[in-house]
XYZ file of C-alpha atoms in Angstrom:
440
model
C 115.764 73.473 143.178
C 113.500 72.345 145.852
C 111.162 69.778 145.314
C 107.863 69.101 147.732
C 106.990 65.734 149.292
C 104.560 64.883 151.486
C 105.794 63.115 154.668
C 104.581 59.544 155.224
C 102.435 60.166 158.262
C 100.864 63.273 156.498
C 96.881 63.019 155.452
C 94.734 61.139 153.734
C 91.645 62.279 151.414
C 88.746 61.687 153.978
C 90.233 62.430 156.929
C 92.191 64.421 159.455
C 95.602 62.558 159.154
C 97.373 63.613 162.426
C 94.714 64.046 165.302
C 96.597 65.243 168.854
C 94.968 65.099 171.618
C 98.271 66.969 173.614
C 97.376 69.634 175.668
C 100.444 71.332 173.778
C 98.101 71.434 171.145
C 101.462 71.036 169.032
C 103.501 67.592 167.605
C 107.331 67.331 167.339
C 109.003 65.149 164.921
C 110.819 62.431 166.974
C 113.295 59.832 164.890
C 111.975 56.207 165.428
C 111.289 56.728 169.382
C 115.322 57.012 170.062
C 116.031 58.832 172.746
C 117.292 62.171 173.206
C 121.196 61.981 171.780
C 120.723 59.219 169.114
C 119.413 60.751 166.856
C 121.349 62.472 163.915
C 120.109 64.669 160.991
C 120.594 62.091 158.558
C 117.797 60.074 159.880
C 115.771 63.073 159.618
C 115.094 64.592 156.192
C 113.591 67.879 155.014
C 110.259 67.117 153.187
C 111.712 69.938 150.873
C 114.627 68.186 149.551
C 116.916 68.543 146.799
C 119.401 66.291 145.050
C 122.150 69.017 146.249
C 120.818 69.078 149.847
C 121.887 66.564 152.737
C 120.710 67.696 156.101
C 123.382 66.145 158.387
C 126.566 66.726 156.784
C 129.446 65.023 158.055
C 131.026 66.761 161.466
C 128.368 68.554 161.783
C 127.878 67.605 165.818
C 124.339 67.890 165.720
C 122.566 65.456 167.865
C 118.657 65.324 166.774
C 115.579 66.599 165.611
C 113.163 65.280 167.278
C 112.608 68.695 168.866
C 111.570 70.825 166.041
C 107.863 71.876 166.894
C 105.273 70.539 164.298
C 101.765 71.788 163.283
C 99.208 68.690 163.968
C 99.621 67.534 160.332
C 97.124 68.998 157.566
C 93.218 68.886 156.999
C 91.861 67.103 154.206
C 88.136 67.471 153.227
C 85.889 65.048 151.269
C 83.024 66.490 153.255
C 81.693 67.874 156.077
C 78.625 68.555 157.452
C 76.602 67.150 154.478
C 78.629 69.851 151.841
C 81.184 68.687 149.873
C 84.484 70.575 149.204
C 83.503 70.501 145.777
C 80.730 73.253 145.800
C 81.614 76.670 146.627
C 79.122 79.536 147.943
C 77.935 82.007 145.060
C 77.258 79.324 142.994
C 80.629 78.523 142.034
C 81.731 75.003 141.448
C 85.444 75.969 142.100
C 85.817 76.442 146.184
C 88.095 79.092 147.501
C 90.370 77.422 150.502
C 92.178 80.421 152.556
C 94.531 79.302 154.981
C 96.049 81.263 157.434
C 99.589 80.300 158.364
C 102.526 78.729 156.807
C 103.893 76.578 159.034
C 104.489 72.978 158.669
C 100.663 72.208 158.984
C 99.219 75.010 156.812
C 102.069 74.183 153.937
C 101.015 70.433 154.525
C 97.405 71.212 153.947
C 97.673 72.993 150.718
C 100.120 70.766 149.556
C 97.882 67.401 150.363
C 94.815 69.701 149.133
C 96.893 70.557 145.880
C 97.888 66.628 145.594
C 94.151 65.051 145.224
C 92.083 63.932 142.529
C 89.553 66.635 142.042
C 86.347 66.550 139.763
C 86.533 67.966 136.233
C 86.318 71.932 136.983
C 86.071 71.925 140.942
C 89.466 71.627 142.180
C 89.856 74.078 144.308
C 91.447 77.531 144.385
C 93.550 77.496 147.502
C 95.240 80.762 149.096
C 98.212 80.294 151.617
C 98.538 83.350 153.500
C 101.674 84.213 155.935
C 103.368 87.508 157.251
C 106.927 85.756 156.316
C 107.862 85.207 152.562
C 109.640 82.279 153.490
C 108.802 78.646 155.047
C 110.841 77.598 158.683
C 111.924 74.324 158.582
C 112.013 74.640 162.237
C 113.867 71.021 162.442
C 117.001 72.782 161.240
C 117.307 76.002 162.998
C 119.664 74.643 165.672
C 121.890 73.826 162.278
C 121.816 77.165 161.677
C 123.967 77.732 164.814
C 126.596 74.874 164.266
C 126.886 75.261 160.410
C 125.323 72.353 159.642
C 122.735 73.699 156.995
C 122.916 77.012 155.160
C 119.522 79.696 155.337
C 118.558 78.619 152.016
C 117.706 74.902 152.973
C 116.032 76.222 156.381
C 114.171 78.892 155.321
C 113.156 78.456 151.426
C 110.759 80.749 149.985
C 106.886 79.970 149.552
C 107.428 81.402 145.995
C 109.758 78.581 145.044
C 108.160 76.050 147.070
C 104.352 76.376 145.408
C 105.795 77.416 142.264
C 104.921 73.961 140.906
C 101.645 74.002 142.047
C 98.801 74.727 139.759
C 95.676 75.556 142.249
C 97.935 77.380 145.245
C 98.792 80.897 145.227
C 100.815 83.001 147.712
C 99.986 86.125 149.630
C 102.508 88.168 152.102
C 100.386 90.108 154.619
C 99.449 90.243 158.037
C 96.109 89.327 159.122
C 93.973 91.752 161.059
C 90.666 90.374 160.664
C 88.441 87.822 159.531
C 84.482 87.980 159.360
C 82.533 84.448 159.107
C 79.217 84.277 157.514
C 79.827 80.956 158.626
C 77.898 79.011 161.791
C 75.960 76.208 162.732
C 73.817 78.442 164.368
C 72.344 79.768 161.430
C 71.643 79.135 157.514
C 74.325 79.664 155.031
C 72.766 82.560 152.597
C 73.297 81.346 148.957
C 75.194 84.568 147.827
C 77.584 84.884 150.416
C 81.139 83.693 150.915
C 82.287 81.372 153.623
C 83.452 84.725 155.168
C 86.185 87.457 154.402
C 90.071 87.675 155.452
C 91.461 91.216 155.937
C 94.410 91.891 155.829
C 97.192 94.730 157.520
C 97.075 96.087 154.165
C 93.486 96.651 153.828
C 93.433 93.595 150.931
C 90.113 91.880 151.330
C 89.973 87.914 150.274
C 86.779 86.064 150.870
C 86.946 82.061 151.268
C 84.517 79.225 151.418
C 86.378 76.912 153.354
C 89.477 78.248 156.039
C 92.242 76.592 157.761
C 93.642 78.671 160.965
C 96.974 77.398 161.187
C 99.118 80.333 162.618
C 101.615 78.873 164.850
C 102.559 80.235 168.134
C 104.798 83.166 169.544
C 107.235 83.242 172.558
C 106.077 83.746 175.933
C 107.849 86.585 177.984
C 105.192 86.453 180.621
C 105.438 89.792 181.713
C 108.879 89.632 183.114
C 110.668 92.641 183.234
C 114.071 93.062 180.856
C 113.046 89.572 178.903
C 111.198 91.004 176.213
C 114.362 93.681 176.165
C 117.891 91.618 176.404
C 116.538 87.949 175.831
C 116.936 86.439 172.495
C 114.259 83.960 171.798
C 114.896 80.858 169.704
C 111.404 80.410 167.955
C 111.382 81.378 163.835
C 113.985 81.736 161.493
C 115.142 86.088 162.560
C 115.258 84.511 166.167
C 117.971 81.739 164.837
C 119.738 84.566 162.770
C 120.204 86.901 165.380
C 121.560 84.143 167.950
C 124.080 83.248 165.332
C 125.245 86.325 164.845
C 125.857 87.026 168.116
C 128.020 83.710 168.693
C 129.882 84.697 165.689
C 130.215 87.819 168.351
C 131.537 85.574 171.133
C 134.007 83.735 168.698
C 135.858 86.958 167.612
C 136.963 87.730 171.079
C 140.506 87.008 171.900
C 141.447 85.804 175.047
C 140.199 86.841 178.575
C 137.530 84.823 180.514
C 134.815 82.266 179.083
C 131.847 84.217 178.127
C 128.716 83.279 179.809
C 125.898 81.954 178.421
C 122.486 81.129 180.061
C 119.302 79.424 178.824
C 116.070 79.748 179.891
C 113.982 76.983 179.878
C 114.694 72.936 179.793
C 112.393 71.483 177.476
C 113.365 70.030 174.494
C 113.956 73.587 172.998
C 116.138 74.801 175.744
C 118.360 71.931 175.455
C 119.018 71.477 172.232
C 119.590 75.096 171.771
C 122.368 74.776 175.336
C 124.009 71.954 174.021
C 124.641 73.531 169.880
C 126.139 76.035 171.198
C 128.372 74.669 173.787
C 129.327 72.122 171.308
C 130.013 75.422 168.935
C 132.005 77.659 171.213
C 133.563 74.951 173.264
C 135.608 76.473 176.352
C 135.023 80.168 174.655
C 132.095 79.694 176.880
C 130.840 78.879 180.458
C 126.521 77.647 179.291
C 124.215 76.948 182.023
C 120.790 75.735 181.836
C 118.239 77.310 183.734
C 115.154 75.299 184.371
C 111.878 76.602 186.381
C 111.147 72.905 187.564
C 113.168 70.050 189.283
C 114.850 68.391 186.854
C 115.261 68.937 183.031
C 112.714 67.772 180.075
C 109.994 67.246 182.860
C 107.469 64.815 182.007
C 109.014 63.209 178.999
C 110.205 59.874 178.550
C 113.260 58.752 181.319
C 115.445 57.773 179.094
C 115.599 61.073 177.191
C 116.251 62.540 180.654
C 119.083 60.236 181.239
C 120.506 60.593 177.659
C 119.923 64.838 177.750
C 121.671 64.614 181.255
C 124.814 62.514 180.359
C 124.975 65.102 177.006
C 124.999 68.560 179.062
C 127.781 66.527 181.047
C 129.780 65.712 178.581
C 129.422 69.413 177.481
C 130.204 70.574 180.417
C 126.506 72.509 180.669
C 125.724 73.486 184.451
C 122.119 73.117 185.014
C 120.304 75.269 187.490
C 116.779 73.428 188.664
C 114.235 75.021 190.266
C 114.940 78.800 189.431
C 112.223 81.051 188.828
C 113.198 84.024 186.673
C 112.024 87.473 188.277
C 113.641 89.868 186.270
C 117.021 90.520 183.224
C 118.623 93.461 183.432
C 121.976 94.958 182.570
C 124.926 94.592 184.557
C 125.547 98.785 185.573
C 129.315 98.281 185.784
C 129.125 97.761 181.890
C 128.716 100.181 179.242
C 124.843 100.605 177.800
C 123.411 98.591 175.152
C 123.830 101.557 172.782
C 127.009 102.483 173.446
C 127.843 98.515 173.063
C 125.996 98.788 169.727
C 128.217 101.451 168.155
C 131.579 100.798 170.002
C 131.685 96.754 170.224
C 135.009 95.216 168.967
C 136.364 91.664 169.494
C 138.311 93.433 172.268
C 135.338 95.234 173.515
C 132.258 92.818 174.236
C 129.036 94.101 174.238
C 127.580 94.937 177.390
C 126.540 91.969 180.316
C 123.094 91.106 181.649
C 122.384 90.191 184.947
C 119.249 87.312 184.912
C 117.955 87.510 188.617
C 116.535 84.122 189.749
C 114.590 82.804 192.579
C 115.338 79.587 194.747
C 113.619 77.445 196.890
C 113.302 78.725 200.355
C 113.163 82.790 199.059
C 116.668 82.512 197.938
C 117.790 84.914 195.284
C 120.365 84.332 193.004
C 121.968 86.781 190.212
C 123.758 85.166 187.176
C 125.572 87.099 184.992
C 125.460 86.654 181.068
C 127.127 87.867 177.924
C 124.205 86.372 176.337
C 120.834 84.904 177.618
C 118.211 82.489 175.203
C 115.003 82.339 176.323
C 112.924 79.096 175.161
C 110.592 79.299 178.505
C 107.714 79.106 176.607
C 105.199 80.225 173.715
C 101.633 80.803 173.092
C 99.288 80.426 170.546
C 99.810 83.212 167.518
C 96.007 84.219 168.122
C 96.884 85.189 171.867
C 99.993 86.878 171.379
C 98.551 88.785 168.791
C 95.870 90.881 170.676
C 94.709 93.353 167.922
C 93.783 90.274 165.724
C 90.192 90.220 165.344
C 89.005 86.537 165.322
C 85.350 86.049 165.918
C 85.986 82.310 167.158
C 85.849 80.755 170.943
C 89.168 80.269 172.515
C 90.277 78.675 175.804
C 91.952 79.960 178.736
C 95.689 79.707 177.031
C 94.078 81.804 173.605
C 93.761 78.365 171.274
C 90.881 78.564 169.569
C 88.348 76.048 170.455
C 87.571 73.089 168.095
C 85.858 69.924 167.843
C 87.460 66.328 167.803
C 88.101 66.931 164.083
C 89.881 70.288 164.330
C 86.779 71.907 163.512
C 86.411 74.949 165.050
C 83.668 75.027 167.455
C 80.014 76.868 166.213
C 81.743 76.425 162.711
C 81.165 74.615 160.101
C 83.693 75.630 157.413
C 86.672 76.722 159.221
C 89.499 74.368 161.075
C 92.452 74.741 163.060
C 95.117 73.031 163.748
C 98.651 73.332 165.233
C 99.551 75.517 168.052
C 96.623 77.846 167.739
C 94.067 74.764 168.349
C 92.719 73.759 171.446
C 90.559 70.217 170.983
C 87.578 69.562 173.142
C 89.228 66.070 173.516
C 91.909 68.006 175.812
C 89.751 68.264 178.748
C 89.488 64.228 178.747
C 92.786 63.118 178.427
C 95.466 64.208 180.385
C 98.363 65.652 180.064
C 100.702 64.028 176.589
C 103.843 65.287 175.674
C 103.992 66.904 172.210
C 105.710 64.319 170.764
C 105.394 62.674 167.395
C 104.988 59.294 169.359
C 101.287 60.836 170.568
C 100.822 63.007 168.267
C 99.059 60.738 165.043
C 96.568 58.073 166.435
């Protein structure tokens, strides 16, 4: 049974809780401001715990979680721009709050929304809407891959998550539109609706107040045979299908390590290098491939030093400044298909070949029995091109908003996580998305 709590630096009733200025437009949960290697899951708890549920177990080998990628924390209303939450359009004292997304910060804001003292008869009706019927704790994925939590306790299901709740409801779907009736450029008519969410199915839900929180999706930018033979590491069927295929590597018997290459060294890239060396041990040759000079560029130097000494100790070859150009599959192999139907412990699936580029035009081809690709992600409202969202967006797709997540030419709708871009951005520079930064 899992029970909801609201972390400590969640939100407050007047207020946005957790405002990030990060040009990430995204926080991660970081343990105490250890660096990278000291922290365990123990000092990191699900918010969705359980008297059966430890995340951490004994043995487990997992090193933190300060990389899991967080939405920036909830929105909570008392007013805004001279309405209260408490009055609905149409006359209706009960306001209907859609929000779009349920990742950490859209869960967060109905469950801090759910949580308040509301007048007699106007606490609100709030919709969570999300193409997934179950909630990523993203924290725990990499657990996934060294056993150290089960699918249940990382990917619970909104059902039994807001089944306490009295005011939130559930809806699977996929959004394809939304139409605001909603702008400061113009008066709100008294018999319309904050605007109206429709959905893949052709479901139609109008709203009074919305919260865009839809996450981000990885970034394959264009490169040819990524999209095909990479295996992101971004939602809960990304962490499934990695497993499996480790599971893959650790039925072989004998014969040479298998290779294993990451793209990308952020925080991502290694923590996802190091799980599974520490899982497949000397069944595997892992190396690290990073697009800049060094690893985890621009965070803290001690994280450097303590992710460095780690991929050492694992034995983790790291290749710096190697620009991807294209994956494809090694020809002396058999075809994916064929792999497919034919693959046996005996009988691996077929190699890929991930083509880099060096400094001074050098190329370089590294062959891999499996390749993870955690170069990068966008916001959810750029990847997805045929959504229809009549908001402004910057240059990366986040939709614009104000200082308070509001988004801009808006008054009723907010956004927050990886799909918001603050105006506060373009004064600050660069932060690392980092729980540290990431609630002033």
């Amino acid at each position: 049974m899992w029970k909801l709590t609201l972390p400590s630096y969640c939100l407050t009733a007047n207020r946005l809780a957790c405002h990030t200025p990060s040009t990430a437009a995204q926080t991660t949960v970081s343990c105490a401001g250890q660096g990278l290697g000291h922290c365990r899951p123990s000092q990191f708890r699900s918010p969705f715990s359980s008297s059966a549920q430890t995340t951490g177990r004994a043995g487990s080998g997992t090193r933190n979680s300060q990389l899991a990628k967080m939405g920036r924390g909830g929105v909570a209303f008392a007013s805004y721009a001279g309405q209260p939450l408490g009055a609905g359009f149409e006359g209706s004292s009960s306001p209907r709050i859609c929000i779009l997304g349920g990742g950490f910060g859209g869960l967060y804001t109905a469950v801090r929304l759910e949580s308040l003292m509301w007048p007699h008869s106007r606490r609100p009706q709030i919709t969570l809407i999300d193409q997934n019927e179950q909630f990523v704790f993203k924290p725990l994925l990499y657990e996934l891959i060294n056993g150290g939590a089960t699918p249940e306790e990382v990917a619970p299901m909104f059902a039994d998550l807001l089944a306490p709740m009295n005011s939130t409801s559930f809806v699977q779907g996929s959004v394809h539109s939304v139409h605001s009736d909603d702008s400061t450029n113009g008066a709100h008519s008294s018999n319309s609706s904050g605007g109206t969410i429709t959905l893949a199915d052709g479901q139609r839900l109008q709203y009074d107040w919305l919260v865009l929180a839809l996450g981000s999706s990885t970034s394959f930018f264009g490169i040819p045979g990524v999209k095909e033979l990479a295996l992101p590491f971004n939602d809960f069927k990304d962490a499934m299908k990695v497993l499996k295929r480790v599971e893959e590597i650790e039925a072989r018997s004998g014969g040479e390590p298998a290779g294993v290459v990451v793209v990308g060294a952020g925080y991502a890239g290694v923590e996802l290098a190091t799980t599974v060396a520490e899982r497949l041990g000397r069944r595997a040759a892992v190396q690290l491939v990073s697009a800049g000079g060094d690893i985890l560029e621009g965070m803290p130097p001690g994280q450097i030093k303590a992710a460095r000494s780690m991929l050492q100790d694992l034995r983790i070859t790291t290749v710096t400044n190697a620009m991807v150009s294209s994956i494809c599959e090694d020809q002396q192999q058999p075809s994916s298909a064929e792999a497919s139907t034919s693959y046996s412990p005996a009988s691996p699936p077929a190699k890929q070949q991930v083509h880099v580029k060096l400094p001074g035009n050098i190329k370089k081809t590294i062959p891999a029995d499996m390749v993870l690709w955690t170069a990068g992600s966008s916001p959810a409202s750029h990847a997805a091109r045929n959504l229809k969202l009549p908001f402004e967006t910057n240059q990366k797709g986040a939709l614009l908003t104000d200082r308070n997540l509001r988004v801009l030419k808006q008054q009723r709708v907010f956004a927050l996580g990886d799909v918001a871009g603050s105006e506060i951005e373009a004064e600050t520079a660069h932060l690392p998305p980092t729980a540290q930064v990431g609630c002033l």
